[in-house]
Coordinates of C-alpha atoms and ligand atoms in Angstrom, one line a residue:
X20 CA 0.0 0.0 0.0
X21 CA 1.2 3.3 -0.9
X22 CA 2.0 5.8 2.4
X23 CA -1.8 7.2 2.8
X24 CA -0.4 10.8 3.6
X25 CA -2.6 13.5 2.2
X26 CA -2.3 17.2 2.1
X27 CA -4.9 19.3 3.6
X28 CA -5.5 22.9 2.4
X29 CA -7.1 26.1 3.1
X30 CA -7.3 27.9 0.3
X31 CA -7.6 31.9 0.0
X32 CA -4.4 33.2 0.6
X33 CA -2.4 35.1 -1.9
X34 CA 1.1 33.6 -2.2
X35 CA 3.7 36.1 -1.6
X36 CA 7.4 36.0 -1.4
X37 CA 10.2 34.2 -3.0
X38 CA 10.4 30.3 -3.5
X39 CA 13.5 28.3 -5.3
X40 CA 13.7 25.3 -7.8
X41 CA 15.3 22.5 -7.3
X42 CA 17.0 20.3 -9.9
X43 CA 15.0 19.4 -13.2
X44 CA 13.5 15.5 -12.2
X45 CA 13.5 14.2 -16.0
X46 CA 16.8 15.6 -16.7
X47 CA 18.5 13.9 -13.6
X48 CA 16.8 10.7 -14.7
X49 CA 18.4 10.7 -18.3
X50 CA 21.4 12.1 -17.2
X51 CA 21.9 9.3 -14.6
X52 CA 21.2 6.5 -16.8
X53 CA 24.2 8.2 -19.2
X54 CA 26.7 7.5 -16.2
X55 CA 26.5 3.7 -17.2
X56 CA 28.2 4.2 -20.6
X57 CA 31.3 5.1 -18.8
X58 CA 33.5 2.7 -16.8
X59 CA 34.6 5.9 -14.7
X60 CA 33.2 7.9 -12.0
X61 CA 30.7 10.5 -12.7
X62 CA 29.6 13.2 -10.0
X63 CA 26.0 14.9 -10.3
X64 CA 25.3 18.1 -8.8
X65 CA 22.2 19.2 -7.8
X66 CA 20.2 16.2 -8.1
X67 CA 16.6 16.7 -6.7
X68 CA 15.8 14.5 -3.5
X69 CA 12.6 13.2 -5.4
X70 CA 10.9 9.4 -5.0
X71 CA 11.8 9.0 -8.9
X72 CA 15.1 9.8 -8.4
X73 CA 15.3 7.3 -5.7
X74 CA 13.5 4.4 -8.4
X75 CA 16.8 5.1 -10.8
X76 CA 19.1 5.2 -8.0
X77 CA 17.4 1.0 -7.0
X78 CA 17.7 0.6 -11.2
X79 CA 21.0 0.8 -11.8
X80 CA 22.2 -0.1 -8.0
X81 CA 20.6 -3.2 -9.2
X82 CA 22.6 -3.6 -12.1
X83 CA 25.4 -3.6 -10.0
X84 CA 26.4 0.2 -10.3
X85 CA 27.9 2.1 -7.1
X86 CA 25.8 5.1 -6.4
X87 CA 26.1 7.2 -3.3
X88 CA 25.5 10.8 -2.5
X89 CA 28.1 12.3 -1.3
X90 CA 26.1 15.4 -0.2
X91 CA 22.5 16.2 -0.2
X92 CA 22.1 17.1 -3.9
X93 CA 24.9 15.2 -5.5
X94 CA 25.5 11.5 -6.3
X95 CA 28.5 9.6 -7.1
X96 CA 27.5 6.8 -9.5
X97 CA 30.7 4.4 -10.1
X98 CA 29.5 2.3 -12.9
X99 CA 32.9 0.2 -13.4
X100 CA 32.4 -3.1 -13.8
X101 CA 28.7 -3.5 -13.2
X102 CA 27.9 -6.8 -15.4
X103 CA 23.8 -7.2 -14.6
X104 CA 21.7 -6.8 -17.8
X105 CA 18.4 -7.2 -16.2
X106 CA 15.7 -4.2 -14.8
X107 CA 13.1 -6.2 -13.1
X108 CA 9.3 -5.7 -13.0
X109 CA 8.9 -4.7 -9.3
X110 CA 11.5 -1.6 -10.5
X111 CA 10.6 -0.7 -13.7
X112 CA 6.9 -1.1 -12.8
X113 CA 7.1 1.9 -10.2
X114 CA 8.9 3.9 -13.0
X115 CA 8.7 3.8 -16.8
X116 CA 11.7 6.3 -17.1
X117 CA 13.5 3.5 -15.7
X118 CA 13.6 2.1 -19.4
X119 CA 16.3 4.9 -20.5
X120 CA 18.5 2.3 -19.5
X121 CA 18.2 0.4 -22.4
X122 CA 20.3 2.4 -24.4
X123 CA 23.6 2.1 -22.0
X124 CA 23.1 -1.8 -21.4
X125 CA 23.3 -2.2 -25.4
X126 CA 26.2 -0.2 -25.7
X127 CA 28.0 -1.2 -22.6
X128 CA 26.7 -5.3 -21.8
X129 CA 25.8 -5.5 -25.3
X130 CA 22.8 -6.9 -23.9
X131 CA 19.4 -5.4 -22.1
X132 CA 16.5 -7.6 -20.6
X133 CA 14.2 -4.6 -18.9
X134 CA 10.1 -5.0 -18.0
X135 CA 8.2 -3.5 -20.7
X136 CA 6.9 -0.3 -19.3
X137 CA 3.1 -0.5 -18.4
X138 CA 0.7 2.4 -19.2
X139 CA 0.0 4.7 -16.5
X140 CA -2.5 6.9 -16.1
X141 CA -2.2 9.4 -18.6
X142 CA -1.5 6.7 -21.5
X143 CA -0.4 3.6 -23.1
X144 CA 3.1 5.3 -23.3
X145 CA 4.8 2.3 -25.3
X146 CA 8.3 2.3 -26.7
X147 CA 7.9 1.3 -30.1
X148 CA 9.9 4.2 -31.2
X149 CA 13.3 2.8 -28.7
X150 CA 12.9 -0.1 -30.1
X151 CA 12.7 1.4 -33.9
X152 CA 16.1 2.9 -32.8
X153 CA 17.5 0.2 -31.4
X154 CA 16.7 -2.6 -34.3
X155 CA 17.8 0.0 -36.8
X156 CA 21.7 -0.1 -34.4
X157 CA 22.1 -3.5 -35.4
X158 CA 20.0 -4.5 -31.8
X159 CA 18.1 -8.1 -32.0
X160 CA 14.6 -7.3 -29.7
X161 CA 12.6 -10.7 -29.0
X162 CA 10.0 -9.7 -26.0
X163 CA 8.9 -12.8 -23.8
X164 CA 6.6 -12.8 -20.0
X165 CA 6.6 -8.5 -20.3
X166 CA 10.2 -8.3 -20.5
X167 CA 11.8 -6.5 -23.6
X168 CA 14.9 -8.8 -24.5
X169 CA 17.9 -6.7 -26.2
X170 CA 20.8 -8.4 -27.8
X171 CA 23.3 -7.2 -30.6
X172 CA 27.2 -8.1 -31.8
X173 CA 28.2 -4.5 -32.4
X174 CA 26.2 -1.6 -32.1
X175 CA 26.5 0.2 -35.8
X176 CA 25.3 3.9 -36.9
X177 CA 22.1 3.7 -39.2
X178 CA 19.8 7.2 -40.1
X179 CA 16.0 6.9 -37.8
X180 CA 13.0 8.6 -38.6
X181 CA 10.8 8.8 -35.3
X182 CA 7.6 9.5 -36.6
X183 CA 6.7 11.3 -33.2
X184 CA 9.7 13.7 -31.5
X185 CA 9.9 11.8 -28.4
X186 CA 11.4 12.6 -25.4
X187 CA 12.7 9.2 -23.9
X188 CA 13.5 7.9 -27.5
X189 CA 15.8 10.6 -28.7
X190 CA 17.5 10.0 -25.2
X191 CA 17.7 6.3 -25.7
X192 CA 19.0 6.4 -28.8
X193 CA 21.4 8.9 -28.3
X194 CA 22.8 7.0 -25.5
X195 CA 23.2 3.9 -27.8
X196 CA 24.3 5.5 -30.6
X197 CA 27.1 7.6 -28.6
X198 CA 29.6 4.3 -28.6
X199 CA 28.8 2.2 -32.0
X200 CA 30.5 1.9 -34.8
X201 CA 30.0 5.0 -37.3
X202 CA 27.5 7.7 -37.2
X203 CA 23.5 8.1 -36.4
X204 CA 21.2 10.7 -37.6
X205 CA 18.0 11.0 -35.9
X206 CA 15.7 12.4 -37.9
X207 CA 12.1 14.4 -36.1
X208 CA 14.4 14.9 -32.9
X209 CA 12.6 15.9 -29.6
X210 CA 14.3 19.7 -28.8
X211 CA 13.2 19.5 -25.2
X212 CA 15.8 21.3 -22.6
X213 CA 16.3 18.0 -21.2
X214 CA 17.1 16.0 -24.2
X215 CA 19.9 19.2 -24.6
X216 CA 21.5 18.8 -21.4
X217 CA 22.1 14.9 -21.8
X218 CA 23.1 15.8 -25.3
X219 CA 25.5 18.2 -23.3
X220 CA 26.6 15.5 -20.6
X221 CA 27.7 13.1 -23.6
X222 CA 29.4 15.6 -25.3
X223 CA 31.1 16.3 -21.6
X224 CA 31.8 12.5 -21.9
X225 CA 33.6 12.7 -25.3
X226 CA 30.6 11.3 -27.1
X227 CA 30.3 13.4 -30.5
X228 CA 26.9 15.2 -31.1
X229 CA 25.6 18.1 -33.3
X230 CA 22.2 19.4 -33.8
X231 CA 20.9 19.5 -30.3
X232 CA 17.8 21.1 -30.1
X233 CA 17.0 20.7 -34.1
X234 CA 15.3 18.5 -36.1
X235 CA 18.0 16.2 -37.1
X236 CA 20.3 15.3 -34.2
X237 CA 23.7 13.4 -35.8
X238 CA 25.4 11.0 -33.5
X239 CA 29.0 10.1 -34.3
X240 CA 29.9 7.1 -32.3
X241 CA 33.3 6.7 -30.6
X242 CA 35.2 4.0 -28.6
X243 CA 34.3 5.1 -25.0
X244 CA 33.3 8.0 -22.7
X245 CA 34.9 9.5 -19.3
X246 CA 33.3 10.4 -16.1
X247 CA 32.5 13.7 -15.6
X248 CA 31.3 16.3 -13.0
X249 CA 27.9 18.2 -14.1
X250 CA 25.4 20.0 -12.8
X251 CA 21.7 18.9 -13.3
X252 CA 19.3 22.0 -14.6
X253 CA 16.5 23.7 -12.4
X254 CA 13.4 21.7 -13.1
X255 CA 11.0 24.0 -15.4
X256 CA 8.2 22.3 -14.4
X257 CA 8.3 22.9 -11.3
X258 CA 9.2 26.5 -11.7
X259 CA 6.1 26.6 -14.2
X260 CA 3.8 25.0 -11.5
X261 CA 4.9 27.6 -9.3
X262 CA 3.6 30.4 -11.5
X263 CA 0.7 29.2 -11.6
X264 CA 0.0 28.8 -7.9
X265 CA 0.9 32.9 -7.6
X266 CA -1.7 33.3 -10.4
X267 CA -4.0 31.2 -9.0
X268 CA -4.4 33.1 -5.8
X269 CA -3.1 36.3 -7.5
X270 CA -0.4 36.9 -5.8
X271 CA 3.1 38.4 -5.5
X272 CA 6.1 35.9 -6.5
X273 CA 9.7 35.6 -7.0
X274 CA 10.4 32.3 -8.8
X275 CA 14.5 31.8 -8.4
X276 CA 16.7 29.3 -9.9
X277 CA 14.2 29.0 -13.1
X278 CA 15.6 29.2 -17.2
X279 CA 12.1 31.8 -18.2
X280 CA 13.7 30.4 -21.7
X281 CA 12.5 27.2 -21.1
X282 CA 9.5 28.7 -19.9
X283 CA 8.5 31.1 -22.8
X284 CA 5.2 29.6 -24.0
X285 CA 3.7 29.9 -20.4
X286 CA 5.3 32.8 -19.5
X287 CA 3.3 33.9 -23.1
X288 CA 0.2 31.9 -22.2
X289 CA 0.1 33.5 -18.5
X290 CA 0.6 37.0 -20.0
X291 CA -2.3 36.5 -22.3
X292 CA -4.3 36.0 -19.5
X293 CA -3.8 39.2 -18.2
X294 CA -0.5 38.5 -15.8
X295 CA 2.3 40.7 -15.5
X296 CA 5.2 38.3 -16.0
X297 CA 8.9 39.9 -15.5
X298 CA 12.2 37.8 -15.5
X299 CA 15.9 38.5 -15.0
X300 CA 18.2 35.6 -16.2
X301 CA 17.7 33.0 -13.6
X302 CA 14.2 34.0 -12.4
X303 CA 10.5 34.8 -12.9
X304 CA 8.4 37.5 -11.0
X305 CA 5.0 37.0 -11.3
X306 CA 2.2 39.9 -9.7
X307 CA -1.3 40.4 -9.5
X308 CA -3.3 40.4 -11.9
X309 CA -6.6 42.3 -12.6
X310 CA -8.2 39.4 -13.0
X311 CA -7.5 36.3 -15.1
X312 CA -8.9 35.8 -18.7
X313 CA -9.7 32.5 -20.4
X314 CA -7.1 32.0 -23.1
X315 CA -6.5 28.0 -25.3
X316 CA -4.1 26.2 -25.3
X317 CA -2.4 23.3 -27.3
X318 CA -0.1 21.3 -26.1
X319 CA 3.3 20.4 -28.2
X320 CA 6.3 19.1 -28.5
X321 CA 9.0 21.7 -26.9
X322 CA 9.0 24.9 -27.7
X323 CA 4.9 24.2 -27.8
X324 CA 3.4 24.7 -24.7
X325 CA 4.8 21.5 -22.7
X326 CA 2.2 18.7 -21.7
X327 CA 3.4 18.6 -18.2
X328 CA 1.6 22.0 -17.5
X329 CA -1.6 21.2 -18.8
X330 CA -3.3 20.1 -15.8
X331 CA -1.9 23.0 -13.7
X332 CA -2.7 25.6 -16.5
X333 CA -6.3 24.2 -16.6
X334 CA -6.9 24.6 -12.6
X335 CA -6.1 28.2 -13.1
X336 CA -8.8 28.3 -16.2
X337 CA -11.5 27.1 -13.6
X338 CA -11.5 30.5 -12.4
X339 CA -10.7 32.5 -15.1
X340 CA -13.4 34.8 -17.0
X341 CA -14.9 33.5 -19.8
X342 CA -14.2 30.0 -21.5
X343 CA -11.1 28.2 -22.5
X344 CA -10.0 25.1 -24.9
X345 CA -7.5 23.2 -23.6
X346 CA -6.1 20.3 -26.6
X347 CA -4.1 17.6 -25.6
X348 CA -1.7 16.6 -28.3
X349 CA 0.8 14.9 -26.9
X350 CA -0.6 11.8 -24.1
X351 CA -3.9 10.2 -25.3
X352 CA -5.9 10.0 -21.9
X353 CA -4.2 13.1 -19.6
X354 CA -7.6 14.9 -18.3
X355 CA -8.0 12.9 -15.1
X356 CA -7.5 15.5 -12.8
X357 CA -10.9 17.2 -14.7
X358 CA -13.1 15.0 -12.7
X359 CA -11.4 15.9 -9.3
X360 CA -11.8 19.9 -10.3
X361 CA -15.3 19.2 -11.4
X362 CA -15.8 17.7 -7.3
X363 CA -14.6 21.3 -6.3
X364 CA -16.9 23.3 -8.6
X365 CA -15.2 23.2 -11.9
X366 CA -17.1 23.7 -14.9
X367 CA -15.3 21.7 -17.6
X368 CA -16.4 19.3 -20.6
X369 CA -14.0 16.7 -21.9
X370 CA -14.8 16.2 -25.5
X371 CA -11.9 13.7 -27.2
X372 CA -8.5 15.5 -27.2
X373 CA -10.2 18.6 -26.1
X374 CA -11.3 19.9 -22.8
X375 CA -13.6 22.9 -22.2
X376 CA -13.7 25.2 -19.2
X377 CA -16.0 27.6 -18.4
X378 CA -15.1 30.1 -15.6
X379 CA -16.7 30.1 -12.3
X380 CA -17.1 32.8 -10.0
X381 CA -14.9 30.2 -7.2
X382 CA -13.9 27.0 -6.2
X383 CA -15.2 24.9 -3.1
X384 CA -13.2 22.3 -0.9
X385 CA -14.3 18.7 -1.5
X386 CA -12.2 15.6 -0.7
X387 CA -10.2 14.7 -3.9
X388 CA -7.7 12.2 -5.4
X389 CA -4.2 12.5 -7.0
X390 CA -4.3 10.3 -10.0
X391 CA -1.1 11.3 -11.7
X392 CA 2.1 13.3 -10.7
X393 CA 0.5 16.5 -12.6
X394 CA -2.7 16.0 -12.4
X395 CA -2.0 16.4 -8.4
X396 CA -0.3 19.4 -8.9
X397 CA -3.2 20.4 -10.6
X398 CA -5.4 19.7 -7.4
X399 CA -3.1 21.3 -5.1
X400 CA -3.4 24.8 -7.4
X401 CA -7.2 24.3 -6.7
X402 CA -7.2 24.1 -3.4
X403 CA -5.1 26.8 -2.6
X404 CA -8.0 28.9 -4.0
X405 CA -11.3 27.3 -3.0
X406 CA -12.8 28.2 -0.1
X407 CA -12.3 25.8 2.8
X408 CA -10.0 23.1 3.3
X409 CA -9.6 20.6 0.7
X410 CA -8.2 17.0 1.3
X411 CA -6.1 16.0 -1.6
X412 CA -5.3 11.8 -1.3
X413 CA -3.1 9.5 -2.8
X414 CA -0.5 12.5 -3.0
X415 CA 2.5 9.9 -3.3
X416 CA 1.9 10.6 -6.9
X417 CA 2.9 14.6 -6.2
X418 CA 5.9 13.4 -4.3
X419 CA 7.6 11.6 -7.7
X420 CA 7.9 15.0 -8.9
X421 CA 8.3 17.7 -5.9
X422 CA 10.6 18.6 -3.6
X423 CA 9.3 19.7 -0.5
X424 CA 6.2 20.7 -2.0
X425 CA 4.2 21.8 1.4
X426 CA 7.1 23.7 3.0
X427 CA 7.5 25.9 -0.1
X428 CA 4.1 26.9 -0.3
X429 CA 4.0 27.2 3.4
X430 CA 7.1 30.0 3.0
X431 CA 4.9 31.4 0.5
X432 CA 2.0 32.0 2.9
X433 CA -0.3 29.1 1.6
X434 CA -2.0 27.1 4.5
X435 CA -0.8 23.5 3.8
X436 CA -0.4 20.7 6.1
X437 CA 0.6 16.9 5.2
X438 CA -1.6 14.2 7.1
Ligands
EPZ537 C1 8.9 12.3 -21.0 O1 8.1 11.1 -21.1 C2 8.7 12.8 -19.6 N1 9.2 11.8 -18.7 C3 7.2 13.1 -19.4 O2 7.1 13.6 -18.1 C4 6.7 14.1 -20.4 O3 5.3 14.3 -20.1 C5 6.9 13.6 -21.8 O4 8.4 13.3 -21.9 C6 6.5 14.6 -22.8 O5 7.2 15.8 -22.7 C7 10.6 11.7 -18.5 O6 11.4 12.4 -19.1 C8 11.0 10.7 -17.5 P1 7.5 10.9 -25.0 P2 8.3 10.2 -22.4 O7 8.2 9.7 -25.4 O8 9.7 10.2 -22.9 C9 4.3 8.4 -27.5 C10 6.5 13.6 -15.8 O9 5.6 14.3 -15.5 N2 5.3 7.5 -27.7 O10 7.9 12.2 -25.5 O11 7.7 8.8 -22.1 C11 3.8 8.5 -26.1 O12 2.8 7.5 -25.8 C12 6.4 12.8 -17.1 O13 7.6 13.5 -15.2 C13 5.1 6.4 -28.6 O14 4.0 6.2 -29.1 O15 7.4 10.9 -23.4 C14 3.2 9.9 -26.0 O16 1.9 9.9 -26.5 C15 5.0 12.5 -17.4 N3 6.1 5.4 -28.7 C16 4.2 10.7 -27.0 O17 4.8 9.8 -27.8 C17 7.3 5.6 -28.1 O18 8.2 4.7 -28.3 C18 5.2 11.5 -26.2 O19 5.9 10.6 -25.4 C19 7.5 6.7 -27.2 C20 6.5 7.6 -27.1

C-alpha cells in the first residue's frame, strides 16, 4: 500500500514571497542513466531529492552500479564493472523512465533484458519508437513474460526517422548511438531542454553530437566516454507549477533558480491571460493580476506549450473569466485531474483531445484524489484557492515529482499541512 499521507488545504491566501527550484527530475533521470556508458566515476550536482530519483538510484544499483550521495544534492554513480543486464518488473513497474537504460546496457553489456513499461495513467506510453532505434543499431529485440529482451554483436550507426519527437526515445538512442560503430542521424528529434542537457553530458563524456535542439540530431559514435562532474538544470516544471499557484491566488512571486527560456510559451500563455510576468536571467516574478482571462491552449512538443503543464494551466482556467480550450496533443488520456476539479466546482467538458472550461465565480473544498504526478499538482493549485480546506489523497503521486512541495508553499503563505 502506498503511504496514505494527504495534504490538507485552506485555500484563499495570496502567495507572496520568494520560493527556489530544485534540480530538473527528468533531466537527472536521463542524465543518470548516461553515467552507465562510462566505466569511470561520474559526480552529479544538484540532483533533486525526489521518489523518482530514488527508483533510478534501485535501477542501476541493481545492475550492479555504485551510487552514493556524497552530499545532499549530489550522487556519485561508479559504474565500473557493473555486469547485470536485467531491470526487473517490481523496479521498472514503479517507474517507466527507468527504461532509459536500455540504451547504456546495449552499448556497454551488449545486452538489455528490462520489463516492458506498463501504461500509467495518462497513456499507453509504449516504446515502439526505442525499439525502432534500437533494431535500426544492429540490436536483436525478441519480447517474452513483459520483458523487452535486447541483444546485438556491435552496435553500428544507421539514419532513424521517429515518426513522433519523443522525449525518452531521442535520449535512448542517443545514449546507444554515442559508442557504436560510425554515425547516427535521428531524424524528427525531440528539442526539449532535457534531451539538450544529456546531449550536453555526452558531449562532456567525449561522445560526439551536433544538432541539439533541431530536427536532425547526428550522432557520431566513438570507442568510449569518461566520467565527468555536471550540474543537473533547475526543473522548469516545477518552476512553471509555481507560476501558476501565484496566479491562481493572485499573488506576488519571486520564482529563483528558473531558465524563463525554457518557460517562454507559459510565460506567453500567462501574460495572455492578463498577468504581469517579468524575469531577469535566472528568475521569474510573477504579480497580481486584474483578474484572469480564459485563453486556449495546445499542447506540443518543446518549444509548444509542454504537456506537463496542462493540468496545472487548466486549474487556473476554472476560475478565469470567460471559456477556455484546452487540446491535448501529446498523451492520449491526460484529463483525469478534470473529474477531481469538477468535485470542487469546476465547470469543464472533456470532448476527445479537447477539454472545455467555463469560468466560475470560485472554487469549493471537497475531498479529492491524486491520479497522476501533474494531475495532483493540478489539485493542489485548486485548493489553494477554493474556499475551505480541501483534502487531496493518494499525493504519493505529487511526491515523484516535488521537492518539498508543502514547506515551499507554506514559506509562501499558503496554508498547507501533510496528514
Ligand atoms: C517524457 O516522457 C517525460 N518523462 C514526461 O514527463 C513528459 O510528459 C513527456 O516526456 C513529454 O514531454 C521523462 O522524461 C522521464 P514521449 P516520455 O516519449 O519520454 C508516444 C513527468 O511528468 N510514444 O515524449 O515517455 C507517447 O505515448 C512525465 O515527469 C510512442 O508512441 O514521453 C506519447 O503519446 C510524465 N512510442 C508521446 O509519444 C514511443 O516509443 C510523447 O511521449 C515513445 C513515445
Amino acid at each position: 500500500m502506498q503511504n496514505p499521507d494527504k495534504f490538507l488545504i485552506t485555500g484563499g491566501k495570496p502567495l507572496k514571497g520568494t520560493v527556489v527550484i530544485d534540480g530538473a527530475k527528468n533531466s537527472a533521470l536521463s542524465i543518470m542513466a548516461a553515467c552507465l556508458l562510462s566505466r569511470e566515476v561520474s559526480i552529479l550536482e544538484n540532483v533533486p531529492r525526489l521518489k523518482d530519483v530514488y527508483s533510478m538510484i534501485e535501477v542501476i544499483k541493481i545492475l550492479g552500479v555504485n551510487v552514493e550521495w556524497i552530499d545532499n544534492n549530489t550522487l556519485s554513480i561508479d559504474p565500473d564493472d557493473f555486469n547485470n543486464y536485467e531491470a526487473p518488473y517490481e523496479l521498472v513497474k514503479t517507474m517507466r523512465a527507468s527504461f532509459l537504460v536500455m540504451g547504456p546496457l546495449l552499448a556497454r553489456l551488449k545486452k538489455a533484458k528490462i520489463s516492458l513499461p506498463g501504461g500509467c495513467a495518462i497513456g499507453a506510453r509504449p516504446v515502439d519508437f526505442h525499439l525502432k532505434g534500437f533494431r535500426a543499431l544492429g540490436a536483436n529485440i525478441t519480447t517474452e513474460k513483459g520483458y523487452i529482451k535486447a541483444e546485438v554483436k556491435e552496435l553500428k550507426g544507421n539514419d532513424i526517422y521517429i515518426d513522433f519527437p519523443s522525449l525518452g526515445a531521442t535520449e535512448n538512442i542517443m545514449m546507444a548511438a554515442s559508442l557504436a560503430e560510425g554515425t547516427t542521424m535521428i531524424e524528427n528529434a525531440a528539442k526539449d531542454p532535457e534531451v539538450i542537457e544529456l546531449g550536453n553530458f555526452l558531449n562532456k563524456m567525449g561522445a560526439k553530437i551536433d544538432g541539439l535542439g533541431n530536427d536532425i540530431v547526428t550522432i557520431t559514435g566513438v570507442k568510449s566516454l569518461k566520467g565527468v562532474k555536471y550540474r543537473i538544470i533547475p526543473d522548469r516544471i516545477e518552476g512553471g507549477t509555481y507560476m501558476i499557484a501565484a496566479a491562481i491566488t493572485r499573488g506576488n512571486v519571486e520564482i529563483k533558480n528558473v531558465n524563463p527560456y525554457y518557460l517562454k510559451s507559459c510565460i506567453v500563455k500567462l501574460e495572455e491571460s492578463g498577468l504581469r510576468v517579468s524575469t531577469k536571467d535566472d528568475s521569474i516574478f510573477i504579480s497580481d493580476p486584474e483578474g484572469i482571462k480564459s485563453v486556449d491552449i495546445k499542447t506540443m512538443p518543446f518549444p509548444g506549450f509542454p504537456t506537463d503543464m496542462q493540468a496545472q494551466f487548466m486549474a487556473l482556467m476554472t476560475i478565469a473569466n470567460g471559456t477556455s480550450i484546452i487540446t491535448e496533443n501529446v498523451f492520449e488520456n491526460r484529463f483525469a485531474h478534470a473529474g477531481d476539479l469538477r468535485r470542487m466546482g469546476a465547470d469543464i467538458k472533456i470532448e476527445g483531445r479537447n477539454s472545455i472550461i467555463k469560468g466560475v465565480k470560485k472554487l469549493s473544498a471537497a475531498p479529492v484524489m491524486a491520479s497522476d504526478l501533474r494531475g495532483g499538482a493540478a489539485l493542489v493549485l485548486g485548493a489553494l484557492v477554493a474556499e475551505g480546506t480541501t483534502e487531496i489523497s493518494r499525493i504519493y503521486h505529487i511526491d515523484r515529482g516535488y521537492v518539498r512541495l508543502e514547506e515551499k508553499l507554506r514559506s509562501l503563505g499558503a496554508n498547507v499541512r501533510r496528514e
